[in-house]
């Protein structure tokens, strides 16, 4: 008789089991929701460190916009800095033309261009097919775009320049987007700070060129030199490797 009896759990027992399992799962849920986002901001390599303090990508973007939209800074960028920086950028670009890293026929992109001083410099030295990209557009020189997710097709540009690598929260994504939008044999030139720390809006600190070499997986290092680039001291150039030729088909 007792062997044929079926035990049916009572509702309080089921509820108690549910609450216990929910309580035990809360730490894992917390780790899933918060721990990965914090970990991805930790040290990338020993010579490239991501600065902490961003609770989300939105908070990072907002901090960058606080600088880009600052009316005092924008006035400086379009007046005093406009006349001061464009000739310096033009000399940098002229030197790159001498080194065969830039041509008048190059289709060029300036990443993090703010109001387009770099773009104007390129156009003045004959690289007329040039455009800038920033979180805030400044027509006609600068269009809207996030350098972590460039709004361009693959293999679009012959030349890309940036002096805002230190503002990248995800350096690997920053570089992979450059390599995606560069044409094969295209050139990327970065101005970075190695001997001093960048400004308070920077998202990373770079201590040597080696992390860049490791990040540019589809490109070869072709040029490094010291520069005086408005707080940035090193110019680094990479050339994207050409696509491998299609495999030959042999008739049987």
PDB file of N, CA and C in Angstrom, residues 88-161:
ATOM      1  N   UNK A  88      50.985  73.869 -39.131  1.00  0.00           N
ATOM      2  CA  UNK A  88      51.771  72.785 -38.543  1.00  0.00           C
ATOM      3  C   UNK A  88      51.317  71.445 -39.113  1.00  0.00           C
ATOM      4  N   UNK A  89      50.001  71.226 -39.173  1.00  0.00           N
ATOM      5  CA  UNK A  89      49.495  69.995 -39.779  1.00  0.00           C
ATOM      6  C   UNK A  89      49.947  69.890 -41.240  1.00  0.00           C
ATOM      7  N   UNK A  90      49.925  70.999 -41.937  1.00  0.00           N
ATOM      8  CA  UNK A  90      50.332  70.995 -43.348  1.00  0.00           C
ATOM      9  C   UNK A  90      51.787  70.543 -43.493  1.00  0.00           C
ATOM     10  N   UNK A  91      52.660  70.980 -42.586  1.00  0.00           N
ATOM     11  CA  UNK A  91      54.069  70.550 -42.651  1.00  0.00           C
ATOM     12  C   UNK A  91      54.194  69.054 -42.369  1.00  0.00           C
ATOM     13  N   UNK A  92      53.430  68.568 -41.393  1.00  0.00           N
ATOM     14  CA  UNK A  92      53.438  67.124 -41.124  1.00  0.00           C
ATOM     15  C   UNK A  92      53.052  66.347 -42.384  1.00  0.00           C
ATOM     16  N   UNK A  93      51.987  66.784 -43.029  1.00  0.00           N
ATOM     17  CA  UNK A  93      51.479  66.064 -44.200  1.00  0.00           C
ATOM     18  C   UNK A  93      52.422  66.190 -45.399  1.00  0.00           C
ATOM     19  N   UNK A  94      53.056  67.345 -45.545  1.00  0.00           N
ATOM     20  CA  UNK A  94      54.030  67.508 -46.626  1.00  0.00           C
ATOM     21  C   UNK A  94      55.194  66.534 -46.445  1.00  0.00           C
ATOM     22  N   UNK A  95      55.640  66.353 -45.185  1.00  0.00           N
ATOM     23  CA  UNK A  95      56.717  65.397 -44.905  1.00  0.00           C
ATOM     24  C   UNK A  95      56.282  63.980 -45.269  1.00  0.00           C
ATOM     25  N   UNK A  96      55.024  63.654 -45.028  1.00  0.00           N
ATOM     26  CA  UNK A  96      54.523  62.317 -45.365  1.00  0.00           C
ATOM     27  C   UNK A  96      54.458  62.120 -46.881  1.00  0.00           C
ATOM     28  N   UNK A  97      54.196  63.184 -47.606  1.00  0.00           N
ATOM     29  CA  UNK A  97      54.222  63.096 -49.067  1.00  0.00           C
ATOM     30  C   UNK A  97      55.638  62.814 -49.557  1.00  0.00           C
ATOM     31  N   UNK A  98      56.614  63.454 -48.948  1.00  0.00           N
ATOM     32  CA  UNK A  98      58.012  63.219 -49.324  1.00  0.00           C
ATOM     33  C   UNK A  98      58.383  61.755 -49.071  1.00  0.00           C
ATOM     34  N   UNK A  99      57.849  61.179 -48.009  1.00  0.00           N
ATOM     35  CA  UNK A  99      58.147  59.783 -47.665  1.00  0.00           C
ATOM     36  C   UNK A  99      57.263  58.794 -48.437  1.00  0.00           C
ATOM     37  N   UNK A 100      56.464  59.297 -49.361  1.00  0.00           N
ATOM     38  CA  UNK A 100      55.598  58.450 -50.197  1.00  0.00           C
ATOM     39  C   UNK A 100      54.509  57.737 -49.386  1.00  0.00           C
ATOM     40  N   UNK A 101      54.129  58.341 -48.271  1.00  0.00           N
ATOM     41  CA  UNK A 101      53.056  57.782 -47.458  1.00  0.00           C
ATOM     42  C   UNK A 101      51.724  58.475 -47.724  1.00  0.00           C
ATOM     43  N   UNK A 102      51.749  59.535 -48.493  1.00  0.00           N
ATOM     44  CA  UNK A 102      50.564  60.321 -48.819  1.00  0.00           C
ATOM     45  C   UNK A 102      50.749  60.924 -50.200  1.00  0.00           C
ATOM     46  N   UNK A 103      49.661  60.949 -50.978  1.00  0.00           N
ATOM     47  CA  UNK A 103      49.704  61.529 -52.326  1.00  0.00           C
ATOM     48  C   UNK A 103      48.530  62.486 -52.500  1.00  0.00           C
ATOM     49  N   UNK A 104      48.657  63.364 -53.480  1.00  0.00           N
ATOM     50  CA  UNK A 104      47.552  64.277 -53.768  1.00  0.00           C
ATOM     51  C   UNK A 104      46.285  63.536 -54.178  1.00  0.00           C
ATOM     52  N   UNK A 105      46.452  62.370 -54.743  1.00  0.00           N
ATOM     53  CA  UNK A 105      45.303  61.584 -55.192  1.00  0.00           C
ATOM     54  C   UNK A 105      44.709  60.706 -54.094  1.00  0.00           C
ATOM     55  N   UNK A 106      45.303  60.744 -52.898  1.00  0.00           N
ATOM     56  CA  UNK A 106      44.813  59.908 -51.803  1.00  0.00           C
ATOM     57  C   UNK A 106      43.415  60.343 -51.367  1.00  0.00           C
ATOM     58  N   UNK A 107      42.581  59.375 -51.116  1.00  0.00           N
ATOM     59  CA  UNK A 107      41.295  59.625 -50.463  1.00  0.00           C
ATOM     60  C   UNK A 107      41.557  59.516 -48.969  1.00  0.00           C
ATOM     61  N   UNK A 108      41.384  60.638 -48.229  1.00  0.00           N
ATOM     62  CA  UNK A 108      41.888  60.717 -46.860  1.00  0.00           C
ATOM     63  C   UNK A 108      40.782  60.928 -45.836  1.00  0.00           C
ATOM     64  N   UNK A 109      40.991  60.349 -44.661  1.00  0.00           N
ATOM     65  CA  UNK A 109      40.077  60.511 -43.530  1.00  0.00           C
ATOM     66  C   UNK A 109      40.873  60.972 -42.315  1.00  0.00           C
ATOM     67  N   UNK A 110      40.352  61.979 -41.607  1.00  0.00           N
ATOM     68  CA  UNK A 110      40.922  62.424 -40.343  1.00  0.00           C
ATOM     69  C   UNK A 110      39.966  62.017 -39.227  1.00  0.00           C
ATOM     70  N   UNK A 111      40.440  61.195 -38.313  1.00  0.00           N
ATOM     71  CA  UNK A 111      39.611  60.607 -37.269  1.00  0.00           C
ATOM     72  C   UNK A 111      39.679  61.463 -36.008  1.00  0.00           C
ATOM     73  N   UNK A 112      38.514  61.828 -35.471  1.00  0.00           N
ATOM     74  CA  UNK A 112      38.474  62.695 -34.302  1.00  0.00           C
ATOM     75  C   UNK A 112      38.906  64.099 -34.655  1.00  0.00           C
ATOM     76  N   UNK A 113      38.362  64.619 -35.758  1.00  0.00           N
ATOM     77  CA  UNK A 113      38.866  65.871 -36.344  1.00  0.00           C
ATOM     78  C   UNK A 113      38.262  67.131 -35.740  1.00  0.00           C
ATOM     79  N   UNK A 114      37.310  66.994 -34.854  1.00  0.00           N
ATOM     80  CA  UNK A 114      36.668  68.161 -34.223  1.00  0.00           C
ATOM     81  C   UNK A 114      36.138  69.139 -35.255  1.00  0.00           C
ATOM     82  N   UNK A 115      36.827  70.271 -35.459  1.00  0.00           N
ATOM     83  CA  UNK A 115      36.316  71.255 -36.428  1.00  0.00           C
ATOM     84  C   UNK A 115      37.049  71.179 -37.766  1.00  0.00           C
ATOM     85  N   UNK A 116      37.950  70.203 -37.923  1.00  0.00           N
ATOM     86  CA  UNK A 116      38.515  69.960 -39.246  1.00  0.00           C
ATOM     87  C   UNK A 116      39.800  70.663 -39.602  1.00  0.00           C
ATOM     88  N   UNK A 117      40.607  71.022 -38.609  1.00  0.00           N
ATOM     89  CA  UNK A 117      41.879  71.682 -38.915  1.00  0.00           C
ATOM     90  C   UNK A 117      42.772  70.793 -39.780  1.00  0.00           C
ATOM     91  N   UNK A 118      42.815  69.491 -39.456  1.00  0.00           N
ATOM     92  CA  UNK A 118      43.635  68.555 -40.224  1.00  0.00           C
ATOM     93  C   UNK A 118      43.126  68.421 -41.656  1.00  0.00           C
ATOM     94  N   UNK A 119      41.806  68.413 -41.792  1.00  0.00           N
ATOM     95  CA  UNK A 119      41.196  68.292 -43.127  1.00  0.00           C
ATOM     96  C   UNK A 119      41.541  69.510 -43.971  1.00  0.00           C
ATOM     97  N   UNK A 120      41.419  70.678 -43.383  1.00  0.00           N
ATOM     98  CA  UNK A 120      41.753  71.903 -44.100  1.00  0.00           C
ATOM     99  C   UNK A 120      43.220  71.904 -44.505  1.00  0.00           C
ATOM    100  N   UNK A 121      44.094  71.415 -43.619  1.00  0.00           N
ATOM    101  CA  UNK A 121      45.522  71.349 -43.946  1.00  0.00           C
ATOM    102  C   UNK A 121      45.765  70.418 -45.126  1.00  0.00           C
ATOM    103  N   UNK A 122      45.115  69.261 -45.144  1.00  0.00           N
ATOM    104  CA  UNK A 122      45.269  68.331 -46.264  1.00  0.00           C
ATOM    105  C   UNK A 122      44.812  68.963 -47.567  1.00  0.00           C
ATOM    106  N   UNK A 123      43.688  69.631 -47.548  1.00  0.00           N
ATOM    107  CA  UNK A 123      43.161  70.250 -48.764  1.00  0.00           C
ATOM    108  C   UNK A 123      44.081  71.359 -49.266  1.00  0.00           C
ATOM    109  N   UNK A 124      44.678  72.090 -48.339  1.00  0.00           N
ATOM    110  CA  UNK A 124      45.568  73.186 -48.746  1.00  0.00           C
ATOM    111  C   UNK A 124      46.838  72.684 -49.414  1.00  0.00           C
ATOM    112  N   UNK A 125      47.276  71.474 -49.081  1.00  0.00           N
ATOM    113  CA  UNK A 125      48.498  70.954 -49.711  1.00  0.00           C
ATOM    114  C   UNK A 125      48.179  70.065 -50.919  1.00  0.00           C
ATOM    115  N   UNK A 126      46.917  70.056 -51.329  1.00  0.00           N
ATOM    116  CA  UNK A 126      46.565  69.368 -52.567  1.00  0.00           C
ATOM    117  C   UNK A 126      45.847  68.053 -52.427  1.00  0.00           C
ATOM    118  N   UNK A 127      45.647  67.561 -51.188  1.00  0.00           N
ATOM    119  CA  UNK A 127      44.897  66.311 -50.974  1.00  0.00           C
ATOM    120  C   UNK A 127      43.433  66.700 -50.817  1.00  0.00           C
ATOM    121  N   UNK A 128      42.782  66.958 -51.943  1.00  0.00           N
ATOM    122  CA  UNK A 128      41.456  67.587 -51.918  1.00  0.00           C
ATOM    123  C   UNK A 128      40.342  66.631 -51.521  1.00  0.00           C
ATOM    124  N   UNK A 129      40.530  65.325 -51.745  1.00  0.00           N
ATOM    125  CA  UNK A 129      39.490  64.358 -51.394  1.00  0.00           C
ATOM    126  C   UNK A 129      39.692  63.925 -49.946  1.00  0.00           C
ATOM    127  N   UNK A 130      39.443  64.857 -49.029  1.00  0.00           N
ATOM    128  CA  UNK A 130      39.681  64.635 -47.606  1.00  0.00           C
ATOM    129  C   UNK A 130      38.440  64.994 -46.808  1.00  0.00           C
ATOM    130  N   UNK A 131      38.197  64.253 -45.743  1.00  0.00           N
ATOM    131  CA  UNK A 131      37.059  64.521 -44.878  1.00  0.00           C
ATOM    132  C   UNK A 131      37.430  64.146 -43.457  1.00  0.00           C
ATOM    133  N   UNK A 132      36.776  64.779 -42.496  1.00  0.00           N
ATOM    134  CA  UNK A 132      36.986  64.454 -41.100  1.00  0.00           C
ATOM    135  C   UNK A 132      35.779  63.736 -40.514  1.00  0.00           C
ATOM    136  N   UNK A 133      35.979  63.121 -39.369  1.00  0.00           N
ATOM    137  CA  UNK A 133      34.909  62.417 -38.668  1.00  0.00           C
ATOM    138  C   UNK A 133      35.031  62.702 -37.178  1.00  0.00           C
ATOM    139  N   UNK A 134      33.900  62.996 -36.542  1.00  0.00           N
ATOM    140  CA  UNK A 134      33.882  63.231 -35.101  1.00  0.00           C
ATOM    141  C   UNK A 134      32.474  62.978 -34.587  1.00  0.00           C
ATOM    142  N   UNK A 135      32.339  62.903 -33.262  1.00  0.00           N
ATOM    143  CA  UNK A 135      31.019  62.689 -32.676  1.00  0.00           C
ATOM    144  C   UNK A 135      30.065  63.819 -33.011  1.00  0.00           C
ATOM    145  N   UNK A 136      30.625  65.018 -33.168  1.00  0.00           N
ATOM    146  CA  UNK A 136      29.830  66.189 -33.530  1.00  0.00           C
ATOM    147  C   UNK A 136      30.284  66.671 -34.902  1.00  0.00           C
ATOM    148  N   UNK A 137      29.382  66.751 -35.885  1.00  0.00           N
ATOM    149  CA  UNK A 137      29.798  67.171 -37.231  1.00  0.00           C
ATOM    150  C   UNK A 137      30.131  68.656 -37.273  1.00  0.00           C
ATOM    151  N   UNK A 138      30.943  69.031 -38.245  1.00  0.00           N
ATOM    152  CA  UNK A 138      31.261  70.439 -38.500  1.00  0.00           C
ATOM    153  C   UNK A 138      31.348  70.605 -40.013  1.00  0.00           C
ATOM    154  N   UNK A 139      30.170  70.688 -40.659  1.00  0.00           N
ATOM    155  CA  UNK A 139      30.152  70.778 -42.134  1.00  0.00           C
ATOM    156  C   UNK A 139      30.871  72.028 -42.623  1.00  0.00           C
ATOM    157  N   UNK A 140      31.496  71.959 -43.797  1.00  0.00           N
ATOM    158  CA  UNK A 140      31.561  70.798 -44.692  1.00  0.00           C
ATOM    159  C   UNK A 140      32.789  69.910 -44.464  1.00  0.00           C
ATOM    160  N   UNK A 141      33.598  70.222 -43.438  1.00  0.00           N
ATOM    161  CA  UNK A 141      34.861  69.513 -43.273  1.00  0.00           C
ATOM    162  C   UNK A 141      34.721  68.213 -42.488  1.00  0.00           C
ATOM    163  N   UNK A 142      33.801  68.163 -41.547  1.00  0.00           N
ATOM    164  CA  UNK A 142      33.721  67.033 -40.615  1.00  0.00           C
ATOM    165  C   UNK A 142      32.304  66.472 -40.589  1.00  0.00           C
ATOM    166  N   UNK A 143      32.210  65.150 -40.773  1.00  0.00           N
ATOM    167  CA  UNK A 143      30.928  64.475 -40.691  1.00  0.00           C
ATOM    168  C   UNK A 143      30.816  63.727 -39.371  1.00  0.00           C
ATOM    169  N   UNK A 144      29.593  63.359 -39.014  1.00  0.00           N
ATOM    170  CA  UNK A 144      29.352  62.678 -37.746  1.00  0.00           C
ATOM    171  C   UNK A 144      29.758  61.214 -37.840  1.00  0.00           C
ATOM    172  N   UNK A 145      30.438  60.724 -36.796  1.00  0.00           N
ATOM    173  CA  UNK A 145      30.830  59.315 -36.765  1.00  0.00           C
ATOM    174  C   UNK A 145      31.551  58.978 -35.477  1.00  0.00           C
ATOM    175  N   UNK A 146      31.463  57.718 -35.082  1.00  0.00           N
ATOM    176  CA  UNK A 146      32.128  57.186 -33.895  1.00  0.00           C
ATOM    177  C   UNK A 146      33.307  56.350 -34.364  1.00  0.00           C
ATOM    178  N   UNK A 147      34.511  56.657 -33.896  1.00  0.00           N
ATOM    179  CA  UNK A 147      35.679  55.922 -34.399  1.00  0.00           C
ATOM    180  C   UNK A 147      35.709  54.461 -33.945  1.00  0.00           C
ATOM    181  N   UNK A 148      34.860  54.091 -32.996  1.00  0.00           N
ATOM    182  CA  UNK A 148      34.723  52.678 -32.649  1.00  0.00           C
ATOM    183  C   UNK A 148      33.816  51.936 -33.635  1.00  0.00           C
ATOM    184  N   UNK A 149      33.129  52.685 -34.486  1.00  0.00           N
ATOM    185  CA  UNK A 149      32.207  52.086 -35.462  1.00  0.00           C
ATOM    186  C   UNK A 149      32.077  53.035 -36.650  1.00  0.00           C
ATOM    187  N   UNK A 150      33.128  53.098 -37.464  1.00  0.00           N
ATOM    188  CA  UNK A 150      33.158  54.060 -38.566  1.00  0.00           C
ATOM    189  C   UNK A 150      31.985  53.860 -39.543  1.00  0.00           C
ATOM    190  N   UNK A 151      31.385  54.945 -40.002  1.00  0.00           N
ATOM    191  CA  UNK A 151      30.238  54.845 -40.916  1.00  0.00           C
ATOM    192  C   UNK A 151      30.642  54.737 -42.385  1.00  0.00           C
ATOM    193  N   UNK A 152      31.659  53.924 -42.663  1.00  0.00           N
ATOM    194  CA  UNK A 152      32.171  53.800 -44.033  1.00  0.00           C
ATOM    195  C   UNK A 152      32.265  52.335 -44.435  1.00  0.00           C
ATOM    196  N   UNK A 153      32.262  52.128 -45.743  1.00  0.00           N
ATOM    197  CA  UNK A 153      32.391  50.781 -46.274  1.00  0.00           C
ATOM    198  C   UNK A 153      33.826  50.279 -46.142  1.00  0.00           C
ATOM    199  N   UNK A 154      34.001  48.992 -46.271  1.00  0.00           N
ATOM    200  CA  UNK A 154      35.347  48.411 -46.279  1.00  0.00           C
ATOM    201  C   UNK A 154      36.172  48.995 -47.425  1.00  0.00           C
ATOM    202  N   UNK A 155      37.475  49.114 -47.207  1.00  0.00           N
ATOM    203  CA  UNK A 155      38.419  49.513 -48.265  1.00  0.00           C
ATOM    204  C   UNK A 155      38.030  50.831 -48.926  1.00  0.00           C
ATOM    205  N   UNK A 156      37.777  51.850 -48.104  1.00  0.00           N
ATOM    206  CA  UNK A 156      37.328  53.146 -48.617  1.00  0.00           C
ATOM    207  C   UNK A 156      38.464  54.145 -48.803  1.00  0.00           C
ATOM    208  N   UNK A 157      39.416  54.173 -47.861  1.00  0.00           N
ATOM    209  CA  UNK A 157      40.406  55.252 -47.835  1.00  0.00           C
ATOM    210  C   UNK A 157      41.819  54.763 -48.159  1.00  0.00           C
ATOM    211  N   UNK A 158      42.587  55.688 -48.769  1.00  0.00           N
ATOM    212  CA  UNK A 158      44.016  55.446 -49.012  1.00  0.00           C
ATOM    213  C   UNK A 158      44.866  55.883 -47.830  1.00  0.00           C
ATOM    214  N   UNK A 159      44.321  56.798 -47.023  1.00  0.00           N
ATOM    215  CA  UNK A 159      45.102  57.415 -45.958  1.00  0.00           C
ATOM    216  C   UNK A 159      44.165  57.783 -44.811  1.00  0.00           C
ATOM    217  N   UNK A 160      44.575  57.440 -43.584  1.00  0.00           N
ATOM    218  CA  UNK A 160      43.813  57.845 -42.398  1.00  0.00           C
ATOM    219  C   UNK A 160      44.776  58.416 -41.365  1.00  0.00           C
ATOM    220  N   UNK A 161      44.368  59.531 -40.784  1.00  0.00           N
ATOM    221  CA  UNK A 161      45.195  60.215 -39.786  1.00  0.00           C
ATOM    222  C   UNK A 161      44.378  60.420 -38.523  1.00  0.00           C
TER     223      UNK A 161
END
